[in-house]
Short mmCIF file of N, CA and C in Angstrom, two decimals:
data_model
loop_
_atom_site.label_atom_id
_atom_site.label_comp_id
_atom_site.label_asym_id
_atom_site.label_seq_id
_atom_site.Cartn_x
_atom_site.Cartn_y
_atom_site.Cartn_z
N UNK A 93 -9.79 -16.34 1.53
CA UNK A 93 -10.70 -15.42 0.86
C UNK A 93 -10.94 -14.19 1.71
N UNK A 94 -11.92 -13.43 1.28
CA UNK A 94 -12.28 -12.21 2.00
C UNK A 94 -12.93 -12.55 3.33
N UNK A 95 -12.85 -11.62 4.27
CA UNK A 95 -13.47 -11.78 5.58
C UNK A 95 -14.35 -10.57 5.87
N UNK A 96 -15.34 -10.77 6.72
CA UNK A 96 -16.23 -9.69 7.10
C UNK A 96 -16.20 -9.58 8.61
N UNK A 97 -15.77 -8.43 9.11
CA UNK A 97 -15.69 -8.21 10.55
C UNK A 97 -16.93 -7.54 11.10
N UNK A 98 -17.89 -7.20 10.22
CA UNK A 98 -19.09 -6.50 10.67
C UNK A 98 -18.77 -5.03 10.95
N UNK A 99 -19.73 -4.32 11.47
CA UNK A 99 -19.52 -2.91 11.79
C UNK A 99 -19.67 -2.02 10.58
N UNK A 100 -19.23 -0.78 10.73
CA UNK A 100 -19.33 0.21 9.66
C UNK A 100 -18.48 -0.21 8.47
N UNK A 101 -18.93 0.16 7.28
CA UNK A 101 -18.17 -0.10 6.06
C UNK A 101 -17.96 1.20 5.32
N UNK A 102 -16.95 1.23 4.48
CA UNK A 102 -16.65 2.39 3.65
C UNK A 102 -16.69 1.95 2.19
N UNK A 103 -17.72 2.34 1.45
CA UNK A 103 -17.79 1.94 0.04
C UNK A 103 -16.68 2.57 -0.81
N UNK A 104 -15.96 3.53 -0.26
CA UNK A 104 -14.87 4.19 -0.98
C UNK A 104 -13.49 3.66 -0.59
N UNK A 105 -13.44 2.56 0.16
CA UNK A 105 -12.15 1.99 0.56
C UNK A 105 -11.40 1.45 -0.66
N UNK A 106 -10.06 1.43 -0.63
CA UNK A 106 -9.29 0.87 -1.74
C UNK A 106 -9.66 -0.58 -2.01
N UNK A 107 -9.71 -0.96 -3.28
CA UNK A 107 -10.13 -2.30 -3.69
C UNK A 107 -8.98 -3.03 -4.39
N UNK A 108 -8.63 -4.20 -3.86
CA UNK A 108 -7.52 -5.00 -4.37
C UNK A 108 -7.71 -5.36 -5.84
N UNK A 109 -8.95 -5.62 -6.26
CA UNK A 109 -9.16 -6.09 -7.64
C UNK A 109 -8.62 -5.12 -8.68
N UNK A 110 -8.55 -3.83 -8.34
CA UNK A 110 -8.04 -2.83 -9.27
C UNK A 110 -6.54 -2.90 -9.51
N UNK A 111 -5.83 -3.73 -8.75
CA UNK A 111 -4.39 -3.87 -8.94
C UNK A 111 -4.06 -4.68 -10.18
N UNK A 112 -5.05 -5.38 -10.72
CA UNK A 112 -4.81 -6.33 -11.78
C UNK A 112 -5.66 -6.00 -13.00
N UNK A 113 -5.15 -6.35 -14.18
CA UNK A 113 -5.89 -6.13 -15.42
C UNK A 113 -6.05 -7.46 -16.14
N UNK A 114 -7.28 -7.89 -16.37
CA UNK A 114 -8.53 -7.28 -15.93
C UNK A 114 -8.71 -7.41 -14.42
N UNK A 115 -9.57 -6.54 -13.84
CA UNK A 115 -9.78 -6.58 -12.39
C UNK A 115 -10.21 -7.96 -11.91
N UNK A 116 -9.59 -8.40 -10.80
CA UNK A 116 -9.93 -9.70 -10.23
C UNK A 116 -9.42 -9.76 -8.79
N UNK A 117 -9.97 -10.68 -8.04
CA UNK A 117 -9.47 -10.95 -6.71
C UNK A 117 -8.54 -12.15 -6.82
N UNK A 118 -7.25 -11.98 -6.57
CA UNK A 118 -6.31 -13.09 -6.73
C UNK A 118 -6.42 -14.09 -5.59
N UNK A 119 -5.80 -15.24 -5.77
CA UNK A 119 -5.70 -16.22 -4.69
C UNK A 119 -4.79 -15.66 -3.60
N UNK A 120 -5.15 -15.92 -2.36
CA UNK A 120 -4.33 -15.50 -1.23
C UNK A 120 -3.38 -16.64 -0.90
N UNK A 121 -2.08 -16.36 -0.95
CA UNK A 121 -1.08 -17.42 -0.78
C UNK A 121 -0.64 -17.57 0.68
N UNK A 122 -0.21 -16.46 1.30
CA UNK A 122 0.32 -16.52 2.66
C UNK A 122 -0.20 -15.33 3.45
N UNK A 123 -0.50 -15.57 4.73
CA UNK A 123 -1.00 -14.54 5.63
C UNK A 123 0.07 -14.25 6.68
N UNK A 124 0.25 -12.96 6.98
CA UNK A 124 1.28 -12.54 7.94
C UNK A 124 0.71 -11.53 8.93
N UNK A 125 1.45 -11.31 10.01
CA UNK A 125 1.22 -10.19 10.89
C UNK A 125 2.48 -9.34 10.86
N UNK A 126 2.31 -8.01 10.86
CA UNK A 126 3.46 -7.11 10.87
C UNK A 126 3.74 -6.66 12.30
N UNK A 127 4.94 -6.16 12.50
CA UNK A 127 5.36 -5.65 13.79
C UNK A 127 5.09 -4.15 13.86
N UNK A 128 4.79 -3.69 15.04
CA UNK A 128 4.68 -2.26 15.30
C UNK A 128 6.09 -1.67 15.29
N UNK A 129 6.19 -0.36 15.26
CA UNK A 129 7.48 0.31 15.34
C UNK A 129 7.49 1.17 16.59
N UNK A 130 8.51 1.00 17.39
CA UNK A 130 8.64 1.72 18.66
C UNK A 130 9.59 2.90 18.46
N UNK A 131 9.02 4.10 18.31
CA UNK A 131 9.82 5.29 18.05
C UNK A 131 10.58 5.75 19.30
N UNK A 132 10.14 5.33 20.48
CA UNK A 132 10.82 5.73 21.72
C UNK A 132 12.10 4.93 21.95
N UNK A 133 12.21 3.80 21.31
CA UNK A 133 13.39 2.95 21.44
C UNK A 133 14.48 3.46 20.49
N UNK A 134 15.68 3.67 20.98
CA UNK A 134 16.81 4.05 20.15
C UNK A 134 16.53 5.29 19.29
N UNK A 135 16.16 6.43 19.91
CA UNK A 135 15.86 7.65 19.14
C UNK A 135 17.03 8.05 18.25
N UNK A 136 16.86 8.64 17.10
CA UNK A 136 15.56 8.97 16.51
C UNK A 136 15.02 7.87 15.60
N UNK A 137 15.79 6.80 15.39
CA UNK A 137 15.40 5.78 14.42
C UNK A 137 14.32 4.82 14.91
N UNK A 138 14.27 4.58 16.21
CA UNK A 138 13.32 3.62 16.75
C UNK A 138 13.78 2.20 16.52
N UNK A 139 12.91 1.24 16.87
CA UNK A 139 13.22 -0.17 16.67
C UNK A 139 11.92 -0.97 16.61
N UNK A 140 12.05 -2.22 16.20
CA UNK A 140 10.88 -3.07 16.04
C UNK A 140 10.20 -3.31 17.38
N UNK A 141 8.88 -3.16 17.38
CA UNK A 141 8.08 -3.40 18.57
C UNK A 141 7.44 -4.78 18.52
N UNK A 142 6.31 -4.90 19.17
CA UNK A 142 5.57 -6.16 19.26
C UNK A 142 4.74 -6.38 17.99
N UNK A 143 4.31 -7.62 17.79
CA UNK A 143 3.40 -7.92 16.69
C UNK A 143 2.11 -7.13 16.87
N UNK A 144 1.58 -6.64 15.77
CA UNK A 144 0.28 -5.97 15.79
C UNK A 144 -0.79 -7.05 15.75
N UNK A 145 -1.60 -7.11 16.79
CA UNK A 145 -2.57 -8.20 16.91
C UNK A 145 -4.01 -7.72 16.87
N UNK A 146 -4.26 -6.50 16.37
CA UNK A 146 -5.63 -6.01 16.25
C UNK A 146 -6.46 -6.91 15.34
N UNK A 147 -5.79 -7.49 14.36
CA UNK A 147 -6.41 -8.42 13.41
C UNK A 147 -5.49 -9.62 13.26
N UNK A 148 -6.03 -10.78 12.89
CA UNK A 148 -5.17 -11.97 12.73
C UNK A 148 -4.24 -11.88 11.53
N UNK A 149 -4.54 -10.99 10.58
CA UNK A 149 -3.72 -10.81 9.38
C UNK A 149 -3.53 -9.31 9.16
N UNK A 150 -2.28 -8.88 8.94
CA UNK A 150 -2.02 -7.47 8.62
C UNK A 150 -1.15 -7.32 7.37
N UNK A 151 -0.71 -8.44 6.79
CA UNK A 151 0.04 -8.43 5.54
C UNK A 151 -0.39 -9.67 4.76
N UNK A 152 -0.72 -9.46 3.50
CA UNK A 152 -1.28 -10.52 2.66
C UNK A 152 -0.41 -10.71 1.43
N UNK A 153 0.00 -11.95 1.19
CA UNK A 153 0.71 -12.30 -0.04
C UNK A 153 -0.30 -12.89 -1.02
N UNK A 154 -0.38 -12.29 -2.21
CA UNK A 154 -1.33 -12.70 -3.23
C UNK A 154 -0.61 -13.30 -4.43
N UNK A 155 -1.22 -14.31 -5.03
CA UNK A 155 -0.65 -14.98 -6.20
C UNK A 155 -0.87 -14.14 -7.44
N UNK A 156 0.18 -14.04 -8.26
CA UNK A 156 0.12 -13.33 -9.54
C UNK A 156 0.76 -14.20 -10.61
N UNK A 157 0.61 -13.79 -11.83
CA UNK A 157 1.37 -14.41 -12.91
C UNK A 157 2.75 -13.77 -12.94
N UNK A 158 3.81 -14.53 -13.19
CA UNK A 158 5.14 -13.92 -13.30
C UNK A 158 5.13 -12.85 -14.39
N UNK A 159 5.65 -11.68 -14.08
CA UNK A 159 5.69 -10.58 -15.03
C UNK A 159 4.39 -9.81 -15.16
N UNK A 160 3.41 -10.11 -14.29
CA UNK A 160 2.12 -9.43 -14.37
C UNK A 160 2.23 -7.98 -13.93
N UNK A 161 1.69 -7.04 -14.72
CA UNK A 161 1.69 -5.63 -14.33
C UNK A 161 0.84 -5.42 -13.06
N UNK A 162 1.31 -4.53 -12.20
CA UNK A 162 0.63 -4.21 -10.95
C UNK A 162 0.27 -2.73 -10.95
N UNK A 163 -0.97 -2.44 -10.58
CA UNK A 163 -1.46 -1.06 -10.41
C UNK A 163 -1.76 -0.85 -8.94
N UNK A 164 -2.20 0.35 -8.59
CA UNK A 164 -2.61 0.61 -7.21
C UNK A 164 -4.00 0.03 -6.97
N UNK A 165 -4.35 -0.29 -5.73
CA UNK A 165 -5.73 -0.68 -5.46
C UNK A 165 -6.67 0.45 -5.89
N UNK A 166 -7.73 0.07 -6.57
CA UNK A 166 -8.68 1.03 -7.13
C UNK A 166 -9.43 1.75 -6.03
N UNK A 167 -9.59 3.07 -6.22
CA UNK A 167 -10.40 3.87 -5.30
C UNK A 167 -11.01 5.01 -6.10
N UNK A 168 -12.29 5.29 -5.87
CA UNK A 168 -12.99 6.28 -6.68
C UNK A 168 -12.66 7.74 -6.36
N UNK A 169 -12.60 8.17 -5.11
CA UNK A 169 -12.37 9.60 -4.87
C UNK A 169 -11.03 10.06 -5.44
N UNK A 170 -11.05 11.23 -6.05
CA UNK A 170 -9.84 11.86 -6.58
C UNK A 170 -9.19 12.71 -5.50
N UNK A 171 -7.88 12.88 -5.60
CA UNK A 171 -7.19 13.78 -4.66
C UNK A 171 -6.90 15.13 -5.29
N UNK A 172 -7.23 15.27 -6.60
CA UNK A 172 -7.10 16.56 -7.28
C UNK A 172 -7.96 16.56 -8.54
N UNK A 173 -8.02 17.70 -9.19
CA UNK A 173 -8.87 17.86 -10.37
C UNK A 173 -8.33 17.12 -11.60
N UNK A 174 -7.07 16.71 -11.58
CA UNK A 174 -6.47 16.02 -12.73
C UNK A 174 -6.79 14.52 -12.74
N UNK A 175 -7.53 14.04 -11.75
CA UNK A 175 -7.93 12.64 -11.73
C UNK A 175 -7.00 11.71 -10.98
N UNK A 176 -6.02 12.27 -10.28
CA UNK A 176 -5.13 11.42 -9.49
C UNK A 176 -5.87 10.90 -8.27
N UNK A 177 -5.52 9.67 -7.87
CA UNK A 177 -6.19 9.01 -6.75
C UNK A 177 -5.27 8.83 -5.55
N UNK A 178 -3.95 8.77 -5.78
CA UNK A 178 -3.01 8.44 -4.70
C UNK A 178 -1.70 9.20 -4.87
N UNK A 179 -0.99 9.30 -3.76
CA UNK A 179 0.30 9.98 -3.71
C UNK A 179 1.35 8.99 -3.21
N UNK A 180 2.51 8.97 -3.83
CA UNK A 180 3.60 8.08 -3.42
C UNK A 180 4.33 8.70 -2.23
N UNK A 181 4.32 8.00 -1.10
CA UNK A 181 5.05 8.47 0.08
C UNK A 181 6.44 7.86 0.18
N UNK A 182 6.60 6.66 -0.39
CA UNK A 182 7.90 5.98 -0.35
C UNK A 182 7.98 5.02 -1.53
N UNK A 183 9.16 4.95 -2.12
CA UNK A 183 9.40 3.98 -3.19
C UNK A 183 10.85 3.50 -3.10
N UNK A 184 11.01 2.19 -3.32
CA UNK A 184 12.33 1.59 -3.48
C UNK A 184 12.19 0.55 -4.59
N UNK A 185 13.24 -0.16 -4.88
CA UNK A 185 13.18 -1.13 -5.98
C UNK A 185 12.11 -2.19 -5.76
N UNK A 186 11.80 -2.53 -4.49
CA UNK A 186 10.89 -3.65 -4.19
C UNK A 186 9.69 -3.26 -3.33
N UNK A 187 9.55 -1.96 -3.00
CA UNK A 187 8.48 -1.51 -2.11
C UNK A 187 7.90 -0.19 -2.60
N UNK A 188 6.58 -0.05 -2.34
CA UNK A 188 5.89 1.19 -2.68
C UNK A 188 4.87 1.45 -1.59
N UNK A 189 4.86 2.67 -1.07
CA UNK A 189 3.86 3.09 -0.08
C UNK A 189 3.12 4.28 -0.66
N UNK A 190 1.78 4.16 -0.69
CA UNK A 190 0.95 5.24 -1.24
C UNK A 190 -0.12 5.63 -0.23
N UNK A 191 -0.56 6.87 -0.33
CA UNK A 191 -1.68 7.36 0.46
C UNK A 191 -2.74 7.87 -0.51
N UNK A 192 -3.97 7.80 -0.09
CA UNK A 192 -5.07 8.28 -0.92
C UNK A 192 -5.49 9.68 -0.48
N UNK A 193 -4.50 10.48 -0.07
CA UNK A 193 -4.70 11.90 0.25
C UNK A 193 -3.59 12.68 -0.43
N UNK A 194 -3.64 13.99 -0.32
CA UNK A 194 -2.58 14.86 -0.84
C UNK A 194 -1.51 15.14 0.20
N UNK A 195 -1.65 14.58 1.39
CA UNK A 195 -0.73 14.85 2.49
C UNK A 195 0.49 13.94 2.43
N UNK A 196 1.63 14.48 2.76
CA UNK A 196 2.86 13.70 2.88
C UNK A 196 2.91 13.13 4.29
N UNK A 197 1.96 12.23 4.57
CA UNK A 197 1.82 11.70 5.92
C UNK A 197 1.07 10.37 5.89
N UNK A 198 1.43 9.50 6.83
CA UNK A 198 0.70 8.23 7.01
C UNK A 198 -0.35 8.35 8.10
N UNK A 199 -0.49 9.54 8.69
CA UNK A 199 -1.33 9.70 9.87
C UNK A 199 -2.83 9.77 9.57
N UNK A 200 -3.19 10.18 8.36
CA UNK A 200 -4.61 10.40 8.04
C UNK A 200 -4.96 9.70 6.74
N UNK A 201 -6.09 9.01 6.72
CA UNK A 201 -6.57 8.39 5.49
C UNK A 201 -6.00 7.01 5.24
N UNK A 202 -6.40 6.45 4.10
CA UNK A 202 -5.92 5.11 3.71
C UNK A 202 -4.48 5.17 3.23
N UNK A 203 -3.75 4.14 3.59
CA UNK A 203 -2.35 3.99 3.19
C UNK A 203 -2.17 2.54 2.77
N UNK A 204 -1.48 2.33 1.67
CA UNK A 204 -1.22 0.98 1.15
C UNK A 204 0.29 0.78 1.05
N UNK A 205 0.74 -0.36 1.57
CA UNK A 205 2.13 -0.79 1.41
C UNK A 205 2.11 -1.97 0.44
N UNK A 206 2.85 -1.86 -0.66
CA UNK A 206 3.02 -2.96 -1.61
C UNK A 206 4.46 -3.42 -1.52
N UNK A 207 4.68 -4.73 -1.47
CA UNK A 207 6.04 -5.25 -1.29
C UNK A 207 6.31 -6.44 -2.19
N UNK A 208 7.61 -6.66 -2.40
CA UNK A 208 8.12 -7.83 -3.13
C UNK A 208 7.66 -7.87 -4.57
N UNK A 209 7.81 -6.76 -5.26
CA UNK A 209 7.57 -6.68 -6.69
C UNK A 209 8.54 -5.64 -7.26
N UNK A 210 8.73 -5.66 -8.57
CA UNK A 210 9.63 -4.70 -9.22
C UNK A 210 8.89 -3.39 -9.44
N UNK A 211 9.26 -2.35 -8.69
CA UNK A 211 8.65 -1.04 -8.85
C UNK A 211 9.11 -0.46 -10.19
N UNK A 212 8.19 0.17 -10.90
CA UNK A 212 8.47 0.79 -12.18
C UNK A 212 9.69 1.72 -12.04
N UNK A 213 10.77 1.50 -12.83
CA UNK A 213 11.98 2.31 -12.69
C UNK A 213 11.74 3.81 -12.92
N UNK A 214 10.84 4.16 -13.82
CA UNK A 214 10.53 5.57 -14.05
C UNK A 214 9.87 6.21 -12.84
N UNK A 215 8.95 5.49 -12.21
CA UNK A 215 8.30 5.98 -10.99
C UNK A 215 9.31 6.11 -9.87
N UNK A 216 10.18 5.11 -9.73
CA UNK A 216 11.21 5.16 -8.69
C UNK A 216 12.15 6.35 -8.89
N UNK A 217 12.57 6.59 -10.12
CA UNK A 217 13.46 7.72 -10.41
C UNK A 217 12.77 9.05 -10.09
N UNK A 218 11.50 9.17 -10.47
CA UNK A 218 10.76 10.41 -10.18
C UNK A 218 10.61 10.61 -8.68
N UNK A 219 10.27 9.54 -7.96
CA UNK A 219 10.15 9.65 -6.51
C UNK A 219 11.48 10.12 -5.90
N UNK A 220 12.57 9.49 -6.30
CA UNK A 220 13.88 9.86 -5.72
C UNK A 220 14.24 11.31 -6.03
N UNK A 221 13.93 11.74 -7.23
CA UNK A 221 14.21 13.14 -7.63
C UNK A 221 13.41 14.11 -6.76
N UNK A 222 12.12 13.86 -6.60
CA UNK A 222 11.26 14.76 -5.83
C UNK A 222 11.56 14.67 -4.34
N UNK A 223 11.92 13.50 -3.86
CA UNK A 223 12.30 13.34 -2.45
C UNK A 223 13.58 14.13 -2.16
N UNK A 224 14.57 14.03 -3.04
CA UNK A 224 15.83 14.75 -2.87
C UNK A 224 15.64 16.26 -2.96
N UNK A 225 14.61 16.69 -3.68
CA UNK A 225 14.35 18.12 -3.85
C UNK A 225 13.53 18.70 -2.69
N UNK A 226 13.26 17.90 -1.65
CA UNK A 226 12.60 18.41 -0.46
C UNK A 226 11.15 18.00 -0.29
N UNK A 227 10.62 17.17 -1.20
CA UNK A 227 9.27 16.62 -1.06
C UNK A 227 8.16 17.67 -1.16
N UNK A 228 8.43 18.83 -1.76
CA UNK A 228 7.36 19.82 -1.96
C UNK A 228 6.30 19.24 -2.90
N UNK A 229 6.72 18.37 -3.78
CA UNK A 229 5.82 17.61 -4.66
C UNK A 229 6.24 16.16 -4.58
N UNK A 230 5.27 15.25 -4.78
CA UNK A 230 5.55 13.82 -4.83
C UNK A 230 4.77 13.23 -6.00
N UNK A 231 5.20 12.07 -6.52
CA UNK A 231 4.47 11.47 -7.65
C UNK A 231 3.03 11.13 -7.26
N UNK A 232 2.12 11.39 -8.18
CA UNK A 232 0.71 11.05 -7.99
C UNK A 232 0.33 9.97 -9.00
N UNK A 233 -0.67 9.17 -8.66
CA UNK A 233 -1.04 8.01 -9.47
C UNK A 233 -2.55 7.97 -9.72
N UNK A 234 -2.91 7.39 -10.86
CA UNK A 234 -4.31 7.18 -11.22
C UNK A 234 -4.65 5.69 -11.12
N UNK A 235 -5.93 5.40 -10.99
CA UNK A 235 -6.38 4.01 -11.06
C UNK A 235 -5.93 3.41 -12.39
N UNK A 236 -5.45 2.19 -12.35
CA UNK A 236 -5.05 1.49 -13.57
C UNK A 236 -3.65 1.80 -14.05
N UNK A 237 -3.00 2.81 -13.49
CA UNK A 237 -1.63 3.15 -13.88
C UNK A 237 -0.67 2.08 -13.35
N UNK A 238 0.20 1.57 -14.20
CA UNK A 238 1.13 0.50 -13.83
C UNK A 238 2.23 1.07 -12.93
N UNK A 239 2.37 0.49 -11.72
CA UNK A 239 3.40 0.93 -10.79
C UNK A 239 4.55 -0.05 -10.69
N UNK A 240 4.42 -1.20 -11.34
CA UNK A 240 5.48 -2.19 -11.30
C UNK A 240 5.03 -3.52 -11.88
N UNK A 241 5.87 -4.52 -11.65
CA UNK A 241 5.63 -5.85 -12.22
C UNK A 241 5.86 -6.89 -11.12
N UNK A 242 4.94 -7.85 -11.04
CA UNK A 242 5.09 -8.97 -10.09
C UNK A 242 6.05 -9.97 -10.71
N UNK A 243 7.30 -9.89 -10.32
CA UNK A 243 8.33 -10.70 -10.96
C UNK A 243 8.47 -12.10 -10.37
N UNK A 244 7.98 -12.32 -9.15
CA UNK A 244 8.18 -13.62 -8.52
C UNK A 244 6.92 -14.45 -8.39
N UNK A 245 5.84 -14.04 -9.02
CA UNK A 245 4.59 -14.79 -8.94
C UNK A 245 3.72 -14.43 -7.75
N UNK A 246 4.15 -13.43 -6.95
CA UNK A 246 3.33 -12.94 -5.85
C UNK A 246 3.59 -11.45 -5.64
N UNK A 247 2.71 -10.83 -4.89
CA UNK A 247 2.90 -9.45 -4.42
C UNK A 247 2.25 -9.40 -3.04
N UNK A 248 2.82 -8.59 -2.14
CA UNK A 248 2.29 -8.46 -0.78
C UNK A 248 1.65 -7.09 -0.61
N UNK A 249 0.60 -7.06 0.22
CA UNK A 249 -0.10 -5.80 0.49
C UNK A 249 -0.44 -5.70 1.97
N UNK A 250 -0.26 -4.51 2.52
CA UNK A 250 -0.74 -4.16 3.86
C UNK A 250 -1.57 -2.89 3.70
N UNK A 251 -2.63 -2.80 4.49
CA UNK A 251 -3.55 -1.66 4.41
C UNK A 251 -3.62 -0.99 5.77
N UNK A 252 -3.60 0.35 5.75
CA UNK A 252 -3.75 1.12 6.99
C UNK A 252 -4.84 2.16 6.79
N UNK A 253 -5.49 2.50 7.87
CA UNK A 253 -6.48 3.58 7.87
C UNK A 253 -6.17 4.47 9.06
N UNK A 254 -5.82 5.71 8.77
CA UNK A 254 -5.45 6.69 9.78
C UNK A 254 -4.42 6.10 10.75
N UNK A 255 -3.40 5.48 10.17
CA UNK A 255 -2.27 4.95 10.92
C UNK A 255 -2.42 3.55 11.43
N UNK A 256 -3.63 3.03 11.51
CA UNK A 256 -3.89 1.70 12.09
C UNK A 256 -3.88 0.64 10.99
N UNK A 257 -3.10 -0.43 11.20
CA UNK A 257 -3.10 -1.53 10.25
C UNK A 257 -4.42 -2.26 10.31
N UNK A 258 -4.93 -2.63 9.13
CA UNK A 258 -6.18 -3.37 9.00
C UNK A 258 -5.87 -4.74 8.42
N UNK A 259 -6.86 -5.59 8.37
CA UNK A 259 -6.75 -6.87 7.68
C UNK A 259 -7.03 -6.59 6.20
N UNK A 260 -6.05 -6.79 5.30
CA UNK A 260 -6.27 -6.47 3.89
C UNK A 260 -7.31 -7.35 3.20
N UNK A 261 -7.72 -8.42 3.86
CA UNK A 261 -8.75 -9.30 3.29
C UNK A 261 -10.17 -8.81 3.57
N UNK A 262 -10.30 -7.74 4.34
CA UNK A 262 -11.62 -7.25 4.75
C UNK A 262 -12.48 -6.86 3.56
N UNK A 263 -13.74 -7.32 3.60
CA UNK A 263 -14.70 -6.97 2.54
C UNK A 263 -14.93 -5.46 2.53
#
């Protein structure tokens, strides 16, 4: 279930329940830790570093219904006047990385990594088109907008704040 680490809280942090319709907190199936990335190793690509141990969990596998639509974690602040909440920084057939800012960067603000689900083919095509065109624009998303389908009965999530991985179970 959820955990409370104490300290300051952000009532505007992304909320997992918004990924599902109707909103709910799914069962947590498996807990993982992710590895850091060492950019100094093997420039310019880098290589896998040590496990990130700031928290006991940095990647969470959640139970879904097979074929269940997946949206982005709900967050109230808009990133523009059109009502968009998040920007797609990376998309592949099985992964989606979004930021809740207008910046093409993982360095500032909340960042969500979603893994092991079927990313919406239309969203993937748009991302690839805009990425190939130089990333002057990237796809933007609203709360409740379907970004893919949980095809295997689970979906994984990692959460970052200003580059630092957090425990996605945090209240």
